[in-house]
XYZ file of C-alpha atoms in Angstrom:
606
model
C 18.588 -29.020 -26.399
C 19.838 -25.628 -24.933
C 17.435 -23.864 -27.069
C 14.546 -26.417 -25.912
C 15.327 -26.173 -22.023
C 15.758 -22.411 -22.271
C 12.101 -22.010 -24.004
C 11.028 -24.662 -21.478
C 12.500 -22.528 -18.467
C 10.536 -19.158 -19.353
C 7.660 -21.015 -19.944
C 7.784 -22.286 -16.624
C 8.476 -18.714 -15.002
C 5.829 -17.428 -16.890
C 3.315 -20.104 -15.528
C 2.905 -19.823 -12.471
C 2.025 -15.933 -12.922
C -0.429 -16.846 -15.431
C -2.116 -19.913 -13.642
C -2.863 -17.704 -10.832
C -6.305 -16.283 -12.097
C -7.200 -19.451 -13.700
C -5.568 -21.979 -11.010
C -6.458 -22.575 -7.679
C -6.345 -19.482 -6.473
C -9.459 -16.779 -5.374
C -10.819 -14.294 -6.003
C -9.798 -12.900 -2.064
C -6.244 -14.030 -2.538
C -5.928 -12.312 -6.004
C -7.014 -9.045 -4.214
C -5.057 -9.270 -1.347
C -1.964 -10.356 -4.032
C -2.636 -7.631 -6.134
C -2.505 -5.130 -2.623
C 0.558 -6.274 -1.513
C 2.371 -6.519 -5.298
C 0.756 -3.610 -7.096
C 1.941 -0.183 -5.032
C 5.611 -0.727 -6.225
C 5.254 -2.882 -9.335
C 3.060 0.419 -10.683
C 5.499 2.831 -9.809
C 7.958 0.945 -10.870
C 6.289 0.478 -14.292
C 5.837 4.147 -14.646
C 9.526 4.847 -13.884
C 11.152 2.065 -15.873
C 9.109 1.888 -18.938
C 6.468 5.007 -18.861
C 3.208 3.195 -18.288
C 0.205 4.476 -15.818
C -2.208 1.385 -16.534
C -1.489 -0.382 -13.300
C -0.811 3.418 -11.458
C -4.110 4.240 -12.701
C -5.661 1.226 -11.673
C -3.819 1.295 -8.320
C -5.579 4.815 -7.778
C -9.211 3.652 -8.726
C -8.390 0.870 -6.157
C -7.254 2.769 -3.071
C -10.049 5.448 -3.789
C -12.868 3.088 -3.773
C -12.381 0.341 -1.095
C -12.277 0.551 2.292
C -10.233 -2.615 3.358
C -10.250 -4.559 6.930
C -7.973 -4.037 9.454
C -5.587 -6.634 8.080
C -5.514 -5.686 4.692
C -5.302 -2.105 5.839
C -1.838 -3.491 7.279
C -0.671 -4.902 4.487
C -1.060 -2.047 2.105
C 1.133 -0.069 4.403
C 3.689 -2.469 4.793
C 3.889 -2.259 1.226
C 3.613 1.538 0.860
C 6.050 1.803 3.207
C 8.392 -0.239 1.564
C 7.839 2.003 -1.764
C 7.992 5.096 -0.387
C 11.713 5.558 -1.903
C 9.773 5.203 -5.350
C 7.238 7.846 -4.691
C 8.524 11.259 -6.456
C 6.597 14.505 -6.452
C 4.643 13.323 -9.235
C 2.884 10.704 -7.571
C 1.303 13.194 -4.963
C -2.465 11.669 -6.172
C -1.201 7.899 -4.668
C -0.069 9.521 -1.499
C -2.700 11.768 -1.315
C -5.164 8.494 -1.136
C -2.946 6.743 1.230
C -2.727 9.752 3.468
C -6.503 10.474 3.507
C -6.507 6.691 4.435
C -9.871 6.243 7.573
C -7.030 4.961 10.239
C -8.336 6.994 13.856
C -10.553 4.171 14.692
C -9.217 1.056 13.253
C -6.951 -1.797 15.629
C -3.577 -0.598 17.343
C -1.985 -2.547 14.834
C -3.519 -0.900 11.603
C -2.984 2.380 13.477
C 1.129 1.524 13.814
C 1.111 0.429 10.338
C -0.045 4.173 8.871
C 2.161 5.684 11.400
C 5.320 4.149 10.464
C 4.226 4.864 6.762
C 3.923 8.786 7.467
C 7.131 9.278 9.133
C 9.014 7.014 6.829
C 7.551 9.217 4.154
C 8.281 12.682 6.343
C 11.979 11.372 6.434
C 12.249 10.258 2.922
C 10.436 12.678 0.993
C 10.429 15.889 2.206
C 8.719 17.487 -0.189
C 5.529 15.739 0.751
C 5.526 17.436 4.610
C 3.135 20.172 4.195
C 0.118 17.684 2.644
C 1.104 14.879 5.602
C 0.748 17.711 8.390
C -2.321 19.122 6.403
C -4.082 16.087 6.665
C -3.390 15.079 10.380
C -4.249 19.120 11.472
C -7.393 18.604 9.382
C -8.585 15.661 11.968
C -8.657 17.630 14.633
C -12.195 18.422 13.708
C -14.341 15.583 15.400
C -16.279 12.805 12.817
C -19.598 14.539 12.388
C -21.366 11.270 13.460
C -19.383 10.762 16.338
C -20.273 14.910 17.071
C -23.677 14.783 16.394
C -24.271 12.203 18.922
C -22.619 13.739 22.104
C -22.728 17.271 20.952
C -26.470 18.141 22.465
C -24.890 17.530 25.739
C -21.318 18.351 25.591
C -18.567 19.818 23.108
C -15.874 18.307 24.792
C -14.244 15.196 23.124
C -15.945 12.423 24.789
C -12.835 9.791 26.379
C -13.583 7.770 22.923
C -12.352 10.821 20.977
C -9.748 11.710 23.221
C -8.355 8.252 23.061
C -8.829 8.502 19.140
C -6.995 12.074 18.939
C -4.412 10.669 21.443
C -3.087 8.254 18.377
C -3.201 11.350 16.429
C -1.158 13.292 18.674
C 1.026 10.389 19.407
C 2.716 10.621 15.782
C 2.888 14.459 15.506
C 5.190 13.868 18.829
C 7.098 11.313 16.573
C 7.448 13.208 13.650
C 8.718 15.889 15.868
C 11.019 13.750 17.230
C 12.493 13.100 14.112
C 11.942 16.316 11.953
C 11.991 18.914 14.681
C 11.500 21.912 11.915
C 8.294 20.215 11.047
C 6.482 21.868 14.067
C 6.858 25.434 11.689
C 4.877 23.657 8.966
C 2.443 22.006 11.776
C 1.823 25.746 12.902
C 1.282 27.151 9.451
C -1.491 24.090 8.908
C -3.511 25.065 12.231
C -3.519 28.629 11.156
C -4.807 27.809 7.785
C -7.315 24.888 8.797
C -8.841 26.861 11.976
C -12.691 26.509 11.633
C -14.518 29.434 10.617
C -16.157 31.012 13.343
C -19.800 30.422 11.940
C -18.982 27.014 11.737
C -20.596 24.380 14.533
C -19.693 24.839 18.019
C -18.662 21.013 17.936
C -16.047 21.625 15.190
C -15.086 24.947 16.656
C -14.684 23.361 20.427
C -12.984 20.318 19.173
C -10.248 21.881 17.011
C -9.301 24.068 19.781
C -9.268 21.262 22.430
C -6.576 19.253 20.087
C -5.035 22.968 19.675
C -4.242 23.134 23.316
C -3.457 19.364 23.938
C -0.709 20.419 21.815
C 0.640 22.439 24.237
C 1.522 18.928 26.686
C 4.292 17.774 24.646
C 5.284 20.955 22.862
C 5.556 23.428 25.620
C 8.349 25.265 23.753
C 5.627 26.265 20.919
C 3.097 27.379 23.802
C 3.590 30.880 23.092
C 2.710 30.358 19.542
C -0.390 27.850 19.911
C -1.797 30.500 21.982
C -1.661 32.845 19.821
C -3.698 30.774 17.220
C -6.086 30.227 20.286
C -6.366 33.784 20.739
C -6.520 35.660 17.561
C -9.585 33.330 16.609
C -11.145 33.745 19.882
C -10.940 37.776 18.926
C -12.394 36.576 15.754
C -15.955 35.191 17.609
C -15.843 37.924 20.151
C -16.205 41.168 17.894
C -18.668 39.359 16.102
C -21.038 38.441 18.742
C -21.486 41.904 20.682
C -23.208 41.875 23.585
C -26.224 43.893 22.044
C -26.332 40.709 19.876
C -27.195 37.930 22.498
C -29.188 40.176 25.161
C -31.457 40.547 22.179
C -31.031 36.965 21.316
C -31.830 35.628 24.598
C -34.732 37.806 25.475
C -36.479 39.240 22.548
C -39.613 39.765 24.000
C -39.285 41.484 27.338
C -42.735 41.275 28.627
C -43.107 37.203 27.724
C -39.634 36.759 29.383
C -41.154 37.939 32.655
C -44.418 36.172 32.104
C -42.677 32.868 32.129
C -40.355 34.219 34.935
C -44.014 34.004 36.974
C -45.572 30.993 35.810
C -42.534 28.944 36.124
C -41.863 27.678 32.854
C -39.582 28.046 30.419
C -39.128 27.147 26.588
C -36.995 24.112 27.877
C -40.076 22.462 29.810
C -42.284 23.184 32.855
C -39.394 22.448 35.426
C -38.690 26.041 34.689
C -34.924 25.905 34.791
C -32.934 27.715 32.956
C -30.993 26.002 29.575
C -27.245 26.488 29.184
C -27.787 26.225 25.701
C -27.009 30.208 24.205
C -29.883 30.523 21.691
C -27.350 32.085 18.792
C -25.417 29.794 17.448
C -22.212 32.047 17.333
C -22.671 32.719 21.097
C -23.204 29.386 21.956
C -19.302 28.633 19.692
C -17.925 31.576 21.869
C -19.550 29.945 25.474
C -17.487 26.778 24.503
C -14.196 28.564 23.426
C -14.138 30.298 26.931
C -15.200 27.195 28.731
C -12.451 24.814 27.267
C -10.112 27.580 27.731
C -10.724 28.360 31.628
C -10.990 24.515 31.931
C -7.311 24.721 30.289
C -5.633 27.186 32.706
C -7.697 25.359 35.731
C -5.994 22.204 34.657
C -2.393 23.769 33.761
C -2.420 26.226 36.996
C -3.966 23.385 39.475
C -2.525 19.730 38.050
C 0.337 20.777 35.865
C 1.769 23.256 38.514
C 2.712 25.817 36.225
C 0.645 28.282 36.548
C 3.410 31.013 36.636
C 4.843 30.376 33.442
C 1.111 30.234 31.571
C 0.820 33.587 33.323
C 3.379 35.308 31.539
C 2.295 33.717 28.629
C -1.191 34.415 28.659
C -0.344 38.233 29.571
C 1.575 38.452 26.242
C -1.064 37.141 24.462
C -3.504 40.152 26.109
C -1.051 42.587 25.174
C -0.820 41.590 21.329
C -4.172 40.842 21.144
C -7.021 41.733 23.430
C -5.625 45.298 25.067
C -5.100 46.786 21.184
C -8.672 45.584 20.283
C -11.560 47.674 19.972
C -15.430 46.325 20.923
C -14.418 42.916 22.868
C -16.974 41.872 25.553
C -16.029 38.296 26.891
C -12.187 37.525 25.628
C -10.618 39.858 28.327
C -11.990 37.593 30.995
C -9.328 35.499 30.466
C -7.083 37.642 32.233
C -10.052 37.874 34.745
C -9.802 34.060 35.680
C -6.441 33.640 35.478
C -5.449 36.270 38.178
C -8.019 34.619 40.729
C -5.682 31.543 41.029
C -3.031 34.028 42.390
C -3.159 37.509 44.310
C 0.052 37.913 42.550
C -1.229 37.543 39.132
C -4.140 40.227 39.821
C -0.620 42.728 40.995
C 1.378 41.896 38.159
C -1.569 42.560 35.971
C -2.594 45.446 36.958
C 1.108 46.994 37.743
C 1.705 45.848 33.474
C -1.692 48.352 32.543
C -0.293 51.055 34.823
C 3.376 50.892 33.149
C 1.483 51.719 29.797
C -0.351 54.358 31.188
C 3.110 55.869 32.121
C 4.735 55.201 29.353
C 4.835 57.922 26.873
C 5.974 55.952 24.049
C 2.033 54.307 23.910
C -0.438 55.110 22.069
C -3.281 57.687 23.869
C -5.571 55.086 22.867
C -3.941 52.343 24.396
C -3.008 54.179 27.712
C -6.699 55.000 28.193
C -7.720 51.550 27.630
C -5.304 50.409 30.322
C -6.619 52.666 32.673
C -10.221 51.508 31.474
C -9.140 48.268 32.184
C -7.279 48.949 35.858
C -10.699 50.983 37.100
C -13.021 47.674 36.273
C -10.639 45.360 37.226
C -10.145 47.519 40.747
C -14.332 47.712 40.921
C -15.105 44.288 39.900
C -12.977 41.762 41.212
C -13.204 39.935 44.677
C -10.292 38.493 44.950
C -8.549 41.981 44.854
C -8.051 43.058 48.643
C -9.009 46.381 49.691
C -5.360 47.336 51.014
C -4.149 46.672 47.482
C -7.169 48.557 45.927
C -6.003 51.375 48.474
C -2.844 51.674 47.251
C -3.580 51.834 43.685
C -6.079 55.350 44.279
C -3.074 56.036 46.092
C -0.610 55.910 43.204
C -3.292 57.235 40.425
C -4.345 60.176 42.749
C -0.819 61.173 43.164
C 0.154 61.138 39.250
C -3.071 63.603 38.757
C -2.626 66.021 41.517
C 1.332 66.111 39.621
C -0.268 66.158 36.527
C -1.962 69.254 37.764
C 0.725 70.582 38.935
C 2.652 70.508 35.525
C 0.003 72.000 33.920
C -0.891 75.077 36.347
C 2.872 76.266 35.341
C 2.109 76.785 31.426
C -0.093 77.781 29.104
C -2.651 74.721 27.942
C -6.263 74.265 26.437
C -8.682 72.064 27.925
C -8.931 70.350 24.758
C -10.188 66.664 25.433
C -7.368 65.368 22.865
C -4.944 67.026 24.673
C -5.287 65.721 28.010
C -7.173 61.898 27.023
C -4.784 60.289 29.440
C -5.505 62.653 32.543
C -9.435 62.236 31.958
C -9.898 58.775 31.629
C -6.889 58.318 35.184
C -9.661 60.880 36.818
C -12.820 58.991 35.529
C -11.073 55.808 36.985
C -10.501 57.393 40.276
C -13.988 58.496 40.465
C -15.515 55.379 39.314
C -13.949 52.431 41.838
C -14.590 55.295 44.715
C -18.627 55.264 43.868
C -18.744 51.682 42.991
C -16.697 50.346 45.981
C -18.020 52.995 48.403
C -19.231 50.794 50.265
C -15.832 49.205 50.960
C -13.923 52.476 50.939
C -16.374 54.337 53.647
C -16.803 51.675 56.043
C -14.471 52.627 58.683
C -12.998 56.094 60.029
C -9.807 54.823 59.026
C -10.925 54.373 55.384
C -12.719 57.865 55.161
C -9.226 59.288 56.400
C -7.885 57.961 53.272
C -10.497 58.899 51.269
C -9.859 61.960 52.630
C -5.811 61.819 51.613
C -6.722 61.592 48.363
C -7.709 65.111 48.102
C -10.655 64.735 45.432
C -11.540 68.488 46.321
C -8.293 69.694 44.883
C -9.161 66.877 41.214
C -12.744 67.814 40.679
C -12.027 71.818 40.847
C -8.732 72.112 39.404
C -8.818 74.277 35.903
C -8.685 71.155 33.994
C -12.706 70.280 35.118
C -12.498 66.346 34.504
C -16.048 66.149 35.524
C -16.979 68.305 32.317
C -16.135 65.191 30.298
C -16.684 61.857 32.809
C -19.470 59.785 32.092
C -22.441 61.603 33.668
C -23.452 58.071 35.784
C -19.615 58.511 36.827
C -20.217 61.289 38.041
C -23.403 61.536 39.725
C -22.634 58.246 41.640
C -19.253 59.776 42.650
C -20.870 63.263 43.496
C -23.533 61.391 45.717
C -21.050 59.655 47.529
C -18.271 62.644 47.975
C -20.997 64.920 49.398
C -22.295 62.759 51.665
C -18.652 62.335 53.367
C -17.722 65.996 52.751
C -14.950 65.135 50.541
C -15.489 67.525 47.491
C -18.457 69.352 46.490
C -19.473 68.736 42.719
C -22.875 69.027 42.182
C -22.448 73.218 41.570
C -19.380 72.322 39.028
C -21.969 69.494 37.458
C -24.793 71.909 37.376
C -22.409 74.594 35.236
C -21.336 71.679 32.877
C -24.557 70.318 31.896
C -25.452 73.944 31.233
C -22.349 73.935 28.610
C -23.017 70.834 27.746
C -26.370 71.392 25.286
C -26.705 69.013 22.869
C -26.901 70.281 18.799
C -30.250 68.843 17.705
C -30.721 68.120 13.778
C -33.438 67.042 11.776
C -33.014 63.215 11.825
C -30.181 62.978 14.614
C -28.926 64.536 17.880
C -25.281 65.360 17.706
C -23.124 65.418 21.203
C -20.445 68.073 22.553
C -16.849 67.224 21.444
C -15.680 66.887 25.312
C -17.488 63.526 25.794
C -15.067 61.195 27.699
C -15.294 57.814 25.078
C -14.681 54.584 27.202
C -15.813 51.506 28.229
C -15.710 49.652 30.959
C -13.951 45.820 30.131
C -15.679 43.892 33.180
C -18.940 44.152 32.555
C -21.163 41.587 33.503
C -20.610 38.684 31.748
C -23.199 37.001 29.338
C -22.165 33.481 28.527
C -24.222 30.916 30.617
C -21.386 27.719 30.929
C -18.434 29.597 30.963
C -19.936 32.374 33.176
C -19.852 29.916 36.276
C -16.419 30.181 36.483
C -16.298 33.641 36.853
C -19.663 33.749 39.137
C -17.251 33.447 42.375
C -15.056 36.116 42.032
C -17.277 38.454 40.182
C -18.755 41.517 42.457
C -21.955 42.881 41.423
C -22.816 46.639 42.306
C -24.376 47.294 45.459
C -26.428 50.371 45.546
C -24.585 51.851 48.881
C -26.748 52.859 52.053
C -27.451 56.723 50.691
C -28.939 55.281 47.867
C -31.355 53.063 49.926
C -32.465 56.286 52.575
C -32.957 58.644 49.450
C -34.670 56.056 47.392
C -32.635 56.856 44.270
C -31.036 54.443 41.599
C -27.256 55.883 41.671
C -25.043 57.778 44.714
C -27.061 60.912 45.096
C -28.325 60.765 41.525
C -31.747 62.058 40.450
C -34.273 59.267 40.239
C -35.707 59.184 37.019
C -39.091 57.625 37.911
C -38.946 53.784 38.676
C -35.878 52.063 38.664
C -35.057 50.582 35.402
C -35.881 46.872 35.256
C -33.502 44.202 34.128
C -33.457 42.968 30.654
C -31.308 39.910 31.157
C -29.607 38.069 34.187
C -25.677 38.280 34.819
C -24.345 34.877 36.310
C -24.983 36.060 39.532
C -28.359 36.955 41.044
C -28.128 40.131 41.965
C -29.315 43.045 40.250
C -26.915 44.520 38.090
C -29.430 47.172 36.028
C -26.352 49.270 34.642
C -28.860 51.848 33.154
C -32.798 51.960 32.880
C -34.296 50.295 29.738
C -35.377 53.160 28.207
C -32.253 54.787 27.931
C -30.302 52.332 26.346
C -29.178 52.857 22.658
C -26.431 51.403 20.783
C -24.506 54.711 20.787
C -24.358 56.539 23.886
C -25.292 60.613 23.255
C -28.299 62.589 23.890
C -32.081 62.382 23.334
C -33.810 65.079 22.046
C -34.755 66.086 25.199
C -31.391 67.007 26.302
C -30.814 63.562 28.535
C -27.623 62.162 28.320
C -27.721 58.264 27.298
C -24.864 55.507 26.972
C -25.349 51.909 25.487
C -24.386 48.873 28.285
C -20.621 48.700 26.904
C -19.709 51.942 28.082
C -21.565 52.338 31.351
C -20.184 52.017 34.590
C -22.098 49.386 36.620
C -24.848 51.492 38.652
C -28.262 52.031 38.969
C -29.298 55.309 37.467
């Protein structure tokens, strides 16, 4: 009898789990069985007794449906119950589960996959790099969802931002709970930044999620930003501004024709697209746009302007000042100091500490004074009492300079005094290009006057021998006509020492050629450029100019006035140089006229 009621009590434990397929039950009920039954009856099969049928079948499962929202539920539930079972060598089944759709499924679906990936964060360790990897990875908006809004806009629609607010939401948790997870979450935005030649939409959208980031992980900000910015260096150097003027008006004469007629390639309305025509430019327009929208919205809402300040100034310092050919990234530093006169101070007090400090790099001293001159010439929001006392300060360190050098022997080597050359330039440049400013009282001729430019342009040194001859024409012009130094005879002697060596196939300039550039120049992005519109100042040609008819301060006309090749963001005329004497590498024609390419010139009419 025992033997009888012990065969008769397996067969009835083994009934019910084979009348399942052939009993009552469906096909839907077998799959949703085998969902909620399979995850750890496989693993447990391949631990216990070494057999991958039902993992293997498990994987061809997961990797071919896409279940409902309930289902979806379930299968997580379960998951999450086996995620004790799931050693390194089942990285394919959480690999599936992980690149699970889950962004746009119910709230409830969405909590089921988030409880899965922390419990799995917390449990297995080992499996934190590929769970961070594949939430950083979704910061790059659906391409259907992209495609649709992107012709209009490559900011994540409130669908998408609601969306990528789940996302966020369990980065914050896993935070919570692994806070040394945020290292690995910074490694995986490095490594999964979209390239630069990618769409704008994928560019624009990672960076957006980048810098939402920043909300509930303020202590990283430092670091996000410096993701932001080392990528934005990346689009920057490779769309030059020779790039998209040619770009955007490749045919000079039909750009002006349809000027006339009033239409444009966008439609007879004739108004002008936002749309950059080069792709790349158009990636780099939306990087700078969500980025000024970003400090607008930090400085403004978030009231903390001051600390994104000192944030943002680090991140010029590592980044932008050190870098060679950028046209549009140090405007950053440009919009951020017009929320604050004492950002546009600190600023530019931070540029004239490197010039004085010995321990820099010639290169990067010059470029600091480069970058005081334009920021001095070009922006608005700078008050003329504080532009005052800056020629104040940089006048007084050259007439010391002079001093120092009067009392020992010295060459006039350009090497040997970079530093003193490019402070001069600078001195000479925001007097001609804010003349108008500077000379419009007696009280600001007096300090014009204080500055003793007689004593900097004839000193033994000769800093006009090597000053960018639209430098110093304009400044020439302008010091003349006030009687504050005579340099036209000390010009006239350097452009006779100053003949150019003329090959076969190339022109090659004298050694003592002042190489600079000027960081403000106009800027060239359409949507981004509105921002800076308001506090940008154009050149205006000052009163002398207009009586003598000339292009620069007391310059020789060369003819007509050049005529613009492309619009800044603000209507007025900006012509740095005339058209035919632009080049991509500023040096001499062969017949002995000095030329310089837009990036180096210094913002008037020649």
């Amino acid at each position: 009898m025992s033997t009888l009621t012990e065969k008769r009590r397996v067969s009835s434990i083994l009934k019910p789990s084979q009348s399942v397929p052939d009993g009552s039950g469906t096909p839907t009920r077998n799959k949703v069985r085998f969902a909620e039954l399979s995850i750890e009856l496989a693993l447990r099969d391949v631990l216990d007794n070494n057999r991958l049928t039902g993992y293997d079948e498990l994987l061809e499962k997961l990797k071919d449906e896409d279940p409902q929202d309930m289902k979806f539920v379930e299968i997580f539930a379960e998951a999450k119950q086996a995620v004790p079972l799931m050693k390194p060598y089942f990285g394919k089944l959480v690999e599936f589960l992980l690149s699970s759709r889950w962004l746009n499924r119910s709230e409830e679906a969405q909590e089921a996959y988030k409880q899965f990936v922390v419990e799995l964060s917390i449990v297995q360790k080992n499996y934190c790099t590929m769970t961070v990897a594949k939430l950083v990875k979704q910061f790059i908006p659906d391409r259907a969802l992209q495609s649709s809004s992107s012709t209009v806009s490559c900011i994540p629609s409130e669908d998408q931002q609601q969306q990528m607010g789940s996302l966020h939401d369990l980065i914050i948790r896993l935070k919570n709970v692994i806070p040394m997870i945020f290292d690995v979450v910074l490694t995986q935005l490095r490594k999964n930044f979209p390239y630069y030649k990618r769409p704008s939409g994928e560019v624009a959208g990672y960076l957006y999620n980048v810098l939402r980031m920043t909300e509930y992980a303020s202590i990283y900000c430092d670091e996000l930003l410096d993701i932001v910015f080392y990528h934005l260096l990346q689009l920057d150097v490779n769309m030059p501004r020779s790039v998209i003027e040619e770009t955007e008006y490749p045919d000079e004469e039909m750009m002006f024709e349809m000027t006339d007629t009033g239409e444009g390639e966008d439609g007879e309305s004739g108004e002008e697209s936002d749309t950059m025509k080069h792709p790349v430019a158009e990636t780099l327009d939306w990087f700078m746009e969500i980025i000024f929208n970003y400090i607008e919205q930090t400085v403004k809402v978030d009231g903390q302007g001051d600390r994104l300040f000192k944030i943002v100034l680090n991140q010029f310092d590592a980044h932008i000042l050190p870098a060679h050919n950028t046209d549009h990234a140090q405007f950053i530093m440009f919009y951020i100091c017009s929320f604050k006169l004492s950002y546009a101070e600190h600023f530019i007090s931070s540029l004239w500490k490197n010039v004085n400090n010995l321990n820099k790099s010639p290169n990067v001293r010059q470029t600091s004074v480069g970058y005081i001159a334009s920021m001095l010439a070009r922006a608005k929001y700078v008050p003329l009492n504080y532009l005052k006392s800056m020629l104040l300060e940089m006048s007084h360190w050259v007439h010391n300079y002079i001093q120092r050098c009067d009392s020992m022997h010295y060459n006039q080597s350009l090497k040997a005094h970079l530093v003193f050359y490019s402070v001069c330039q600078a001195i000479f440049y925001v007097v001609a290009f804010r003349a108008n400013h500077l000379t419009s009282s007696a009280k600001n001729l007096t300090f014009l006057q204080s500055l003793q430019l007689s004593s900097i342009v004839t000193c033994q040194l000769n800093p006009l021998r090597v000053c960018l001859p639209t430098v110093a024409t304009a400044f020439a012009g302008i010091t003349r006509a006030y009687q504050l130094a005579y340099c036209h005879t000390i010009l006239e002697r350097n452009a006779r020492r100053k003949l150019a060596t003329v090959y076969k196939n190339n022109t090659q300039l004298p050694e003592d050629c002042l190489d600079t550039f000027f960081p403000f120049d106009p800027y060239m992005l359409k949507k981004s450029g509105k921002r800076i519109e308001p506090f940008y100042l154009q050149y205006q040609a000052h009163e002398l100019d207009e009586e003598s008819g000339g292009g620069g301060c007391g310059a020789e006309t060369s003819g007509a006035r050049g005529r613009k090749r492309y619009e800044s963001v603000s209507e007025d005329v900006d012509d740095f140089i005339p058209e035919s004497k632009r080049h991509k590498h500023h040096g001499v024609d062969v017949s002995g006229e000095f030329t310089f390419s837009y990036g180096v010139s210094p913002g008037f009419h020649s």
